[in-house]
Amino acid sequence: MAKVASITPSPVSAAFRHIQWDPLTSLRLTPQETALLRMAETNPIEYTLGDARDATMYVRVLLKLLAEASANVSGHVAKISEECNENRALDALDADPLGVVSHYSISKIYTILVTLSSPWGAENGVSVGNVFYAGTDGALIEQWKALLRVISKAKGDVYAQRCAALCLAQILLAACPSQRGTRSASAKDSSPGR
């Protein structure tokens, strides 16, 4: 898989570790989803992604967060273009918690794509294909549409739109026959005995 292009961090990334999931009832998180988010925050990303099924569950929760949060943002975070210090990021979290959650979700999805596209992903048998595509027919998981909604309706949020577009492109690229051929050819070349 090709390396994922790099992006600048969210301008409100300093607020991510301060997000309190329980008061954000509009996100409609189940207790299991909240526990998964907390577990993912306390463990290295490689631990969370170590099993394709667990990784898919985590991605689905992040995409659900994105879908629920991006539908209700106030637009305050969208107007922030420069990286905030922690105090300003916390002010943004107070003013527009769902805007911060949208950035958080997209940022985590981007981190997942970078990790899955790294040598670690290949070494551990976890890929964009087996996390974002489900079943024997390899259908793209339904929640991907949250990224498309952000691209088209993010109220001028440059970070959210740019990062969502990059993430969606990387996810779709994984399904291209040319990419699958490249992966299987490189896997054969790196197999033992060659």
PDB file of N, CA and C in Angstrom, residues 1-2 116-118 121-122 125-131 133 138 170-191:
ATOM      1  N   MET A   1       0.847  -1.175   0.000  1.00  0.00           N
ATOM      2  CA  MET A   1       0.000   0.000   0.000  1.00  0.00           C
ATOM      3  C   MET A   1       0.883   1.225   0.000  1.00  0.00           C
ATOM      4  N   ALA A   2       0.477   2.232  -0.725  1.00  0.00           N
ATOM      5  CA  ALA A   2       1.214   3.477  -0.797  1.00  0.00           C
ATOM      6  C   ALA A   2       1.158   4.192   0.551  1.00  0.00           C
ATOM      7  N   LEU A 116      -1.992   1.322   9.396  1.00  0.00           N
ATOM      8  CA  LEU A 116      -2.287   0.154   8.566  1.00  0.00           C
ATOM      9  C   LEU A 116      -1.467   0.147   7.276  1.00  0.00           C
ATOM     10  N   SER A 117      -1.064   1.324   6.813  1.00  0.00           N
ATOM     11  CA  SER A 117      -0.279   1.430   5.583  1.00  0.00           C
ATOM     12  C   SER A 117       1.219   1.326   5.839  1.00  0.00           C
ATOM     13  N   SER A 118       1.598   1.206   7.077  1.00  0.00           N
ATOM     14  CA  SER A 118       3.011   1.109   7.446  1.00  0.00           C
ATOM     15  C   SER A 118       3.468  -0.352   7.383  1.00  0.00           C
ATOM     16  N   GLY A 121       1.519  -2.800   9.661  1.00  0.00           N
ATOM     17  CA  GLY A 121       0.269  -3.393   9.185  1.00  0.00           C
ATOM     18  C   GLY A 121       0.511  -4.667   8.398  1.00  0.00           C
ATOM     19  N   ALA A 122       1.474  -4.622   7.478  1.00  0.00           N
ATOM     20  CA  ALA A 122       1.786  -5.803   6.669  1.00  0.00           C
ATOM     21  C   ALA A 122       2.331  -6.934   7.538  1.00  0.00           C
ATOM     22  N   GLY A 125      -0.622  -8.517   9.483  1.00  0.00           N
ATOM     23  CA  GLY A 125      -1.764  -9.010   8.720  1.00  0.00           C
ATOM     24  C   GLY A 125      -3.024  -8.176   8.860  1.00  0.00           C
ATOM     25  N   VAL A 126      -2.849  -6.904   9.197  1.00  0.00           N
ATOM     26  CA  VAL A 126      -3.985  -6.003   9.320  1.00  0.00           C
ATOM     27  C   VAL A 126      -3.805  -4.919   8.262  1.00  0.00           C
ATOM     28  N   SER A 127      -4.825  -4.714   7.453  1.00  0.00           N
ATOM     29  CA  SER A 127      -4.700  -3.773   6.345  1.00  0.00           C
ATOM     30  C   SER A 127      -5.941  -2.898   6.236  1.00  0.00           C
ATOM     31  N   VAL A 128      -5.843  -1.883   5.407  1.00  0.00           N
ATOM     32  CA  VAL A 128      -6.995  -1.037   5.127  1.00  0.00           C
ATOM     33  C   VAL A 128      -8.118  -1.914   4.574  1.00  0.00           C
ATOM     34  N   GLY A 129      -7.757  -2.853   3.729  1.00  0.00           N
ATOM     35  CA  GLY A 129      -8.745  -3.743   3.116  1.00  0.00           C
ATOM     36  C   GLY A 129      -9.513  -4.584   4.120  1.00  0.00           C
ATOM     37  N   ASN A 130      -8.829  -5.186   5.082  1.00  0.00           N
ATOM     38  CA  ASN A 130      -9.570  -6.051   6.007  1.00  0.00           C
ATOM     39  C   ASN A 130     -10.140  -5.315   7.214  1.00  0.00           C
ATOM     40  N   VAL A 131      -9.922  -4.003   7.311  1.00  0.00           N
ATOM     41  CA  VAL A 131     -10.540  -3.215   8.372  1.00  0.00           C
ATOM     42  C   VAL A 131     -11.737  -2.419   7.840  1.00  0.00           C
ATOM     43  N   TYR A 133     -13.250  -2.935   4.767  1.00  0.00           N
ATOM     44  CA  TYR A 133     -14.085  -3.719   3.857  1.00  0.00           C
ATOM     45  C   TYR A 133     -14.499  -4.993   4.581  1.00  0.00           C
ATOM     46  N   GLY A 138     -16.053  -8.379   0.288  1.00  0.00           N
ATOM     47  CA  GLY A 138     -15.209  -7.196   0.457  1.00  0.00           C
ATOM     48  C   GLY A 138     -15.945  -5.886   0.262  1.00  0.00           C
ATOM     49  N   GLN A 170      -7.820   7.258   0.550  1.00  0.00           N
ATOM     50  CA  GLN A 170      -6.952   6.138   0.947  1.00  0.00           C
ATOM     51  C   GLN A 170      -7.766   4.855   1.127  1.00  0.00           C
ATOM     52  N   ILE A 171      -8.958   4.982   1.687  1.00  0.00           N
ATOM     53  CA  ILE A 171      -9.825   3.817   1.886  1.00  0.00           C
ATOM     54  C   ILE A 171     -10.265   3.254   0.532  1.00  0.00           C
ATOM     55  N   LEU A 172     -10.679   4.127  -0.374  1.00  0.00           N
ATOM     56  CA  LEU A 172     -11.125   3.675  -1.699  1.00  0.00           C
ATOM     57  C   LEU A 172      -9.977   3.107  -2.520  1.00  0.00           C
ATOM     58  N   LEU A 173      -8.803   3.679  -2.371  1.00  0.00           N
ATOM     59  CA  LEU A 173      -7.629   3.200  -3.094  1.00  0.00           C
ATOM     60  C   LEU A 173      -7.324   1.742  -2.762  1.00  0.00           C
ATOM     61  N   ALA A 174      -7.598   1.341  -1.537  1.00  0.00           N
ATOM     62  CA  ALA A 174      -7.318  -0.038  -1.117  1.00  0.00           C
ATOM     63  C   ALA A 174      -8.114  -1.060  -1.918  1.00  0.00           C
ATOM     64  N   ALA A 175      -9.247  -0.653  -2.478  1.00  0.00           N
ATOM     65  CA  ALA A 175     -10.092  -1.577  -3.239  1.00  0.00           C
ATOM     66  C   ALA A 175      -9.732  -1.644  -4.716  1.00  0.00           C
ATOM     67  N   CYS A 176      -8.858  -0.776  -5.166  1.00  0.00           N
ATOM     68  CA  CYS A 176      -8.490  -0.768  -6.583  1.00  0.00           C
ATOM     69  C   CYS A 176      -7.764  -2.056  -6.943  1.00  0.00           C
ATOM     70  N   PRO A 177      -8.158  -2.686  -8.040  1.00  0.00           N
ATOM     71  CA  PRO A 177      -7.478  -3.920  -8.463  1.00  0.00           C
ATOM     72  C   PRO A 177      -5.972  -3.735  -8.614  1.00  0.00           C
ATOM     73  N   SER A 178      -5.544  -2.579  -9.072  1.00  0.00           N
ATOM     74  CA  SER A 178      -4.104  -2.351  -9.225  1.00  0.00           C
ATOM     75  C   SER A 178      -3.395  -2.383  -7.883  1.00  0.00           C
ATOM     76  N   GLN A 179      -4.063  -1.913  -6.831  1.00  0.00           N
ATOM     77  CA  GLN A 179      -3.471  -1.932  -5.501  1.00  0.00           C
ATOM     78  C   GLN A 179      -3.453  -3.341  -4.931  1.00  0.00           C
ATOM     79  N   ARG A 180      -4.516  -4.086  -5.166  1.00  0.00           N
ATOM     80  CA  ARG A 180      -4.552  -5.462  -4.672  1.00  0.00           C
ATOM     81  C   ARG A 180      -3.485  -6.295  -5.357  1.00  0.00           C
ATOM     82  N   GLY A 181      -3.267  -6.083  -6.635  1.00  0.00           N
ATOM     83  CA  GLY A 181      -2.225  -6.817  -7.351  1.00  0.00           C
ATOM     84  C   GLY A 181      -0.848  -6.480  -6.823  1.00  0.00           C
ATOM     85  N   THR A 182      -0.630  -5.218  -6.512  1.00  0.00           N
ATOM     86  CA  THR A 182       0.657  -4.785  -5.968  1.00  0.00           C
ATOM     87  C   THR A 182       0.897  -5.400  -4.597  1.00  0.00           C
ATOM     88  N   ARG A 183      -0.138  -5.419  -3.769  1.00  0.00           N
ATOM     89  CA  ARG A 183       0.022  -5.994  -2.425  1.00  0.00           C
ATOM     90  C   ARG A 183       0.328  -7.481  -2.506  1.00  0.00           C
ATOM     91  N   SER A 184      -0.417  -8.218  -3.337  1.00  0.00           N
ATOM     92  CA  SER A 184      -0.189  -9.656  -3.377  1.00  0.00           C
ATOM     93  C   SER A 184       1.163  -9.973  -4.002  1.00  0.00           C
ATOM     94  N   ALA A 185       1.592  -9.175  -4.973  1.00  0.00           N
ATOM     95  CA  ALA A 185       2.908  -9.405  -5.568  1.00  0.00           C
ATOM     96  C   ALA A 185       4.009  -9.130  -4.553  1.00  0.00           C
ATOM     97  N   SER A 186       3.874  -8.045  -3.796  1.00  0.00           N
ATOM     98  CA  SER A 186       4.911  -7.746  -2.810  1.00  0.00           C
ATOM     99  C   SER A 186       4.871  -8.750  -1.666  1.00  0.00           C
ATOM    100  N   ALA A 187       3.713  -9.278  -1.335  1.00  0.00           N
ATOM    101  CA  ALA A 187       3.627 -10.305  -0.290  1.00  0.00           C
ATOM    102  C   ALA A 187       4.332 -11.572  -0.739  1.00  0.00           C
ATOM    103  N   LYS A 188       4.180 -11.951  -2.017  1.00  0.00           N
ATOM    104  CA  LYS A 188       4.854 -13.126  -2.535  1.00  0.00           C
ATOM    105  C   LYS A 188       6.349 -12.932  -2.518  1.00  0.00           C
ATOM    106  N   ASP A 189       6.792 -11.711  -2.902  1.00  0.00           N
ATOM    107  CA  ASP A 189       8.219 -11.436  -2.936  1.00  0.00           C
ATOM    108  C   ASP A 189       8.843 -11.458  -1.554  1.00  0.00           C
ATOM    109  N   SER A 190       8.065 -11.125  -0.526  1.00  0.00           N
ATOM    110  CA  SER A 190       8.638 -11.071   0.814  1.00  0.00           C
ATOM    111  C   SER A 190       8.386 -12.344   1.606  1.00  0.00           C
ATOM    112  N   SER A 191       7.734 -13.337   0.976  1.00  0.00           N
ATOM    113  CA  SER A 191       7.465 -14.567   1.707  1.00  0.00           C
ATOM    114  C   SER A 191       8.746 -15.360   1.917  1.00  0.00           C
TER     115      SER A 191
END
